[in-house]
Amino acid sequence: MVFCEGQNSEPDYINGLKRLPHIAENTALDIRIHPEQGVPLTPVKMAREHVGDPEIDECWCIFDVEWPRNHPHLAQAVNLAESSGINLAISNPCFELWLILHHKQHGAFIDTNPAESLSRSLDSRTGKSIDAALYMPLRKQAARSAILLDKGHRQSETRFPHDNPSSGMYKFLKSLEGEG
């Protein structure tokens, strides 16, 4: 079960994953989106209500950090998720960084608005919704780039939420697809 704050690009991407034959055959992905524009603590609280349900193998929360002004209660959301056994795929500054990594490596700090603009310029979309089919063939490249970003942050001892740019979406993919 996946909980996210985003209304467009994250669900579009996850629905793209759901259509991949090997995932469609083996995994039931259920996406839950808060009906109002959420902050990270909202999906974590929603996920917490489902932890321990024997019908659910894993709960994931996908959310952004946002820069230059971070989402409120980020540390509280992370701590609550970790203490509740909820997996996190956090993108910093935003999910669009994950989308950028499908097209190119990006290792410099970036604010949310420039990340959204760069992401839109790379796939030529005009709004927030994406054509997930364009991203699916490039997801392993994005995962490799995100892993390199994490490795760099670990080496420089850069801690959350200052680990901009980064995306934990590769962890979600690994859970769905294995090492691949």
mmCIF file of C-alpha atoms in Angstrom:
data_model
loop_
_atom_site.group_PDB
_atom_site.id
_atom_site.type_symbol
_atom_site.label_atom_id
_atom_site.label_comp_id
_atom_site.label_asym_id
_atom_site.label_seq_id
_atom_site.Cartn_x
_atom_site.Cartn_y
_atom_site.Cartn_z
ATOM 1 C CA MET A 1 0.000 0.000 0.000
ATOM 2 C CA VAL A 2 1.373 3.391 -1.002
ATOM 3 C CA PHE A 3 0.458 6.725 0.527
ATOM 4 C CA CYS A 4 1.491 9.953 -1.114
ATOM 5 C CA GLU A 5 0.932 13.649 -0.797
ATOM 6 C CA GLY A 6 1.127 14.414 -4.497
ATOM 7 C CA GLN A 7 -2.039 14.449 -6.551
ATOM 8 C CA ASN A 8 -0.578 13.967 -10.039
ATOM 9 C CA SER A 9 2.972 12.948 -10.867
ATOM 10 C CA GLU A 10 3.479 10.428 -8.044
ATOM 11 C CA PRO A 11 0.192 8.554 -8.693
ATOM 12 C CA ASP A 12 0.836 8.711 -12.447
ATOM 13 C CA TYR A 13 4.266 7.155 -11.929
ATOM 14 C CA ILE A 14 3.016 4.451 -9.560
ATOM 15 C CA ASN A 15 0.195 3.602 -11.949
ATOM 16 C CA GLY A 16 2.853 3.242 -14.644
ATOM 17 C CA LEU A 17 4.669 0.764 -12.412
ATOM 18 C CA LYS A 18 1.417 -1.128 -11.836
ATOM 19 C CA ARG A 19 1.060 -1.629 -15.598
ATOM 20 C CA LEU A 20 4.464 -3.317 -15.926
ATOM 21 C CA PRO A 21 3.691 -7.003 -16.547
ATOM 22 C CA HIS A 22 6.013 -8.424 -13.881
ATOM 23 C CA ILE A 23 4.557 -6.087 -11.248
ATOM 24 C CA ALA A 24 0.945 -6.504 -12.373
ATOM 25 C CA GLU A 25 1.319 -10.298 -12.090
ATOM 26 C CA ASN A 26 2.964 -10.344 -8.674
ATOM 27 C CA THR A 27 1.991 -7.255 -6.713
ATOM 28 C CA ALA A 28 -1.250 -5.548 -5.746
ATOM 29 C CA LEU A 29 -0.341 -1.869 -5.450
ATOM 30 C CA ASP A 30 -2.963 0.261 -3.759
ATOM 31 C CA ILE A 31 -2.394 4.032 -3.867
ATOM 32 C CA ARG A 32 -3.946 6.256 -1.233
ATOM 33 C CA ILE A 33 -3.876 10.014 -1.666
ATOM 34 C CA HIS A 34 -5.166 12.466 0.879
ATOM 35 C CA PRO A 35 -8.038 14.401 -0.759
ATOM 36 C CA GLU A 36 -6.553 17.740 0.254
ATOM 37 C CA GLN A 37 -3.060 19.018 -0.501
ATOM 38 C CA GLY A 38 -1.123 17.208 2.150
ATOM 39 C CA VAL A 39 2.045 17.534 4.085
ATOM 40 C CA PRO A 40 4.279 14.523 4.861
ATOM 41 C CA LEU A 41 2.802 13.876 8.267
ATOM 42 C CA THR A 42 -0.639 13.305 6.697
ATOM 43 C CA PRO A 43 0.232 10.231 4.589
ATOM 44 C CA VAL A 44 2.332 8.812 7.437
ATOM 45 C CA LYS A 45 -0.665 9.053 9.778
ATOM 46 C CA MET A 46 -2.851 7.467 7.089
ATOM 47 C CA ALA A 47 -0.331 4.637 6.640
ATOM 48 C CA ARG A 48 -0.113 4.073 10.370
ATOM 49 C CA GLU A 49 -3.783 3.093 10.386
ATOM 50 C CA HIS A 50 -2.944 0.176 8.046
ATOM 51 C CA VAL A 51 0.275 -1.122 9.581
ATOM 52 C CA GLY A 52 -0.350 -4.578 10.953
ATOM 53 C CA ASP A 53 -3.190 -5.350 8.527
ATOM 54 C CA PRO A 54 -2.487 -8.977 7.554
ATOM 55 C CA GLU A 55 -3.622 -8.219 3.984
ATOM 56 C CA ILE A 56 -0.852 -5.633 3.522
ATOM 57 C CA ASP A 57 2.753 -6.714 3.046
ATOM 58 C CA GLU A 58 4.322 -3.254 3.156
ATOM 59 C CA CYS A 59 3.267 0.344 3.695
ATOM 60 C CA TRP A 60 5.191 3.046 1.837
ATOM 61 C CA CYS A 61 4.935 6.805 2.108
ATOM 62 C CA ILE A 62 6.162 8.921 -0.767
ATOM 63 C CA PHE A 63 6.646 12.594 -0.060
ATOM 64 C CA ASP A 64 8.792 15.634 -0.764
ATOM 65 C CA VAL A 65 10.977 17.832 1.423
ATOM 66 C CA GLU A 66 10.487 21.091 -0.547
ATOM 67 C CA TRP A 67 13.015 23.915 -0.772
ATOM 68 C CA PRO A 68 13.617 26.728 0.013
ATOM 69 C CA ARG A 69 10.880 26.279 2.601
ATOM 70 C CA ASN A 70 10.639 22.701 3.872
ATOM 71 C CA HIS A 71 7.325 21.014 4.549
ATOM 72 C CA PRO A 72 6.340 21.382 8.212
ATOM 73 C CA HIS A 73 6.864 18.517 10.659
ATOM 74 C CA LEU A 74 9.313 16.573 8.440
ATOM 75 C CA ALA A 75 11.268 15.136 11.344
ATOM 76 C CA GLN A 76 8.045 14.149 13.094
ATOM 77 C CA ALA A 77 6.818 12.399 9.924
ATOM 78 C CA VAL A 78 10.104 10.494 9.521
ATOM 79 C CA ASN A 79 10.258 9.497 13.184
ATOM 80 C CA LEU A 80 6.631 8.351 13.236
ATOM 81 C CA ALA A 81 7.148 6.310 10.055
ATOM 82 C CA GLU A 82 10.335 4.694 11.323
ATOM 83 C CA SER A 83 8.821 3.836 14.706
ATOM 84 C CA SER A 84 5.743 2.382 12.986
ATOM 85 C CA GLY A 85 7.512 0.189 10.428
ATOM 86 C CA ILE A 86 6.459 2.351 7.492
ATOM 87 C CA ASN A 87 8.862 2.560 4.552
ATOM 88 C CA LEU A 88 9.775 5.963 3.177
ATOM 89 C CA ALA A 89 10.636 7.154 -0.317
ATOM 90 C CA ILE A 90 11.467 10.809 0.246
ATOM 91 C CA SER A 91 12.478 13.064 -2.627
ATOM 92 C CA ASN A 92 14.471 16.189 -1.899
ATOM 93 C CA PRO A 93 13.485 18.773 -2.942
ATOM 94 C CA CYS A 94 10.573 17.111 -4.747
ATOM 95 C CA PHE A 95 9.396 14.113 -6.773
ATOM 96 C CA GLU A 96 10.418 15.953 -9.932
ATOM 97 C CA LEU A 97 14.061 15.362 -8.925
ATOM 98 C CA TRP A 98 13.330 11.648 -9.275
ATOM 99 C CA LEU A 99 11.868 12.327 -12.719
ATOM 100 C CA ILE A 100 14.962 14.363 -13.688
ATOM 101 C CA LEU A 101 17.185 11.408 -12.779
ATOM 102 C CA HIS A 102 15.455 9.361 -15.494
ATOM 103 C CA HIS A 103 16.952 11.730 -18.050
ATOM 104 C CA LYS A 104 20.210 12.910 -16.519
ATOM 105 C CA GLN A 105 22.367 12.938 -13.436
ATOM 106 C CA HIS A 106 21.796 15.980 -11.251
ATOM 107 C CA GLY A 107 24.163 16.446 -8.330
ATOM 108 C CA ALA A 108 23.754 20.110 -7.403
ATOM 109 C CA PHE A 109 21.445 21.554 -4.772
ATOM 110 C CA ILE A 110 18.164 22.647 -6.346
ATOM 111 C CA ASP A 111 15.015 24.375 -5.077
ATOM 112 C CA THR A 112 11.558 22.989 -5.790
ATOM 113 C CA ASN A 113 10.499 25.453 -8.507
ATOM 114 C CA PRO A 114 13.665 25.073 -10.618
ATOM 115 C CA ALA A 115 13.413 21.274 -10.219
ATOM 116 C CA GLU A 116 9.830 21.323 -11.467
ATOM 117 C CA SER A 117 10.809 23.540 -14.417
ATOM 118 C CA LEU A 118 13.784 21.354 -15.319
ATOM 119 C CA SER A 119 11.651 18.224 -15.096
ATOM 120 C CA ARG A 120 8.990 19.713 -17.375
ATOM 121 C CA SER A 121 11.634 20.809 -19.888
ATOM 122 C CA LEU A 122 13.022 17.274 -20.067
ATOM 123 C CA ASP A 123 9.716 15.598 -20.932
ATOM 124 C CA SER A 124 7.962 18.606 -22.533
ATOM 125 C CA ARG A 125 4.872 18.366 -20.334
ATOM 126 C CA THR A 126 2.949 21.484 -19.465
ATOM 127 C CA GLY A 127 1.315 20.459 -16.191
ATOM 128 C CA LYS A 128 2.011 18.226 -13.218
ATOM 129 C CA SER A 129 0.682 15.004 -14.737
ATOM 130 C CA ILE A 130 3.211 12.771 -16.466
ATOM 131 C CA ASP A 131 3.118 10.112 -19.147
ATOM 132 C CA ALA A 132 4.547 7.309 -17.026
ATOM 133 C CA ALA A 133 5.199 5.149 -20.097
ATOM 134 C CA LEU A 134 8.028 7.561 -20.997
ATOM 135 C CA TYR A 135 9.675 6.915 -17.626
ATOM 136 C CA MET A 136 9.363 3.170 -17.168
ATOM 137 C CA PRO A 137 12.208 2.177 -19.547
ATOM 138 C CA LEU A 138 14.529 4.647 -17.753
ATOM 139 C CA ARG A 139 13.690 3.778 -14.125
ATOM 140 C CA LYS A 140 16.808 1.675 -13.490
ATOM 141 C CA GLN A 141 19.022 4.499 -14.726
ATOM 142 C CA ALA A 142 17.217 6.835 -12.296
ATOM 143 C CA ALA A 143 17.702 4.325 -9.483
ATOM 144 C CA ARG A 144 21.450 4.116 -10.164
ATOM 145 C CA SER A 145 21.682 7.918 -10.131
ATOM 146 C CA ALA A 146 19.698 8.160 -6.867
ATOM 147 C CA ILE A 147 21.951 5.536 -5.255
ATOM 148 C CA LEU A 148 25.023 7.590 -6.265
ATOM 149 C CA LEU A 149 23.451 10.701 -4.712
ATOM 150 C CA ASP A 150 22.810 8.818 -1.453
ATOM 151 C CA LYS A 151 26.359 7.487 -1.456
ATOM 152 C CA GLY A 152 27.716 11.027 -1.869
ATOM 153 C CA HIS A 153 25.556 12.302 1.008
ATOM 154 C CA ARG A 154 26.748 9.463 3.249
ATOM 155 C CA GLN A 155 30.391 10.171 2.400
ATOM 156 C CA SER A 156 29.991 13.876 3.135
ATOM 157 C CA GLU A 157 27.876 13.064 6.218
ATOM 158 C CA THR A 158 25.057 15.240 4.917
ATOM 159 C CA ARG A 159 21.935 14.416 6.887
ATOM 160 C CA PHE A 160 18.232 14.702 6.147
ATOM 161 C CA PRO A 161 16.741 17.196 5.282
ATOM 162 C CA HIS A 162 19.947 18.775 3.981
ATOM 163 C CA ASP A 163 20.532 15.856 1.569
ATOM 164 C CA ASN A 164 19.385 17.882 -1.446
ATOM 165 C CA PRO A 165 19.324 16.519 -4.120
ATOM 166 C CA SER A 166 18.192 13.006 -3.259
ATOM 167 C CA SER A 167 15.369 10.563 -3.876
ATOM 168 C CA GLY A 168 14.489 7.402 -2.004
ATOM 169 C CA MET A 169 12.290 6.203 -4.853
ATOM 170 C CA TYR A 170 14.975 3.657 -5.756
ATOM 171 C CA LYS A 171 14.226 1.914 -2.452
ATOM 172 C CA PHE A 172 10.572 1.632 -3.445
ATOM 173 C CA LEU A 173 11.572 0.218 -6.841
ATOM 174 C CA LYS A 174 13.927 -2.248 -5.184
ATOM 175 C CA SER A 175 11.109 -3.438 -2.949
ATOM 176 C CA LEU A 176 8.857 -3.926 -5.978
ATOM 177 C CA GLU A 177 11.370 -5.351 -8.418
ATOM 178 C CA GLY A 178 14.263 -6.694 -6.394
ATOM 179 C CA GLU A 179 17.850 -5.880 -7.264
ATOM 180 C CA GLY A 180 17.110 -5.993 -11.010
#
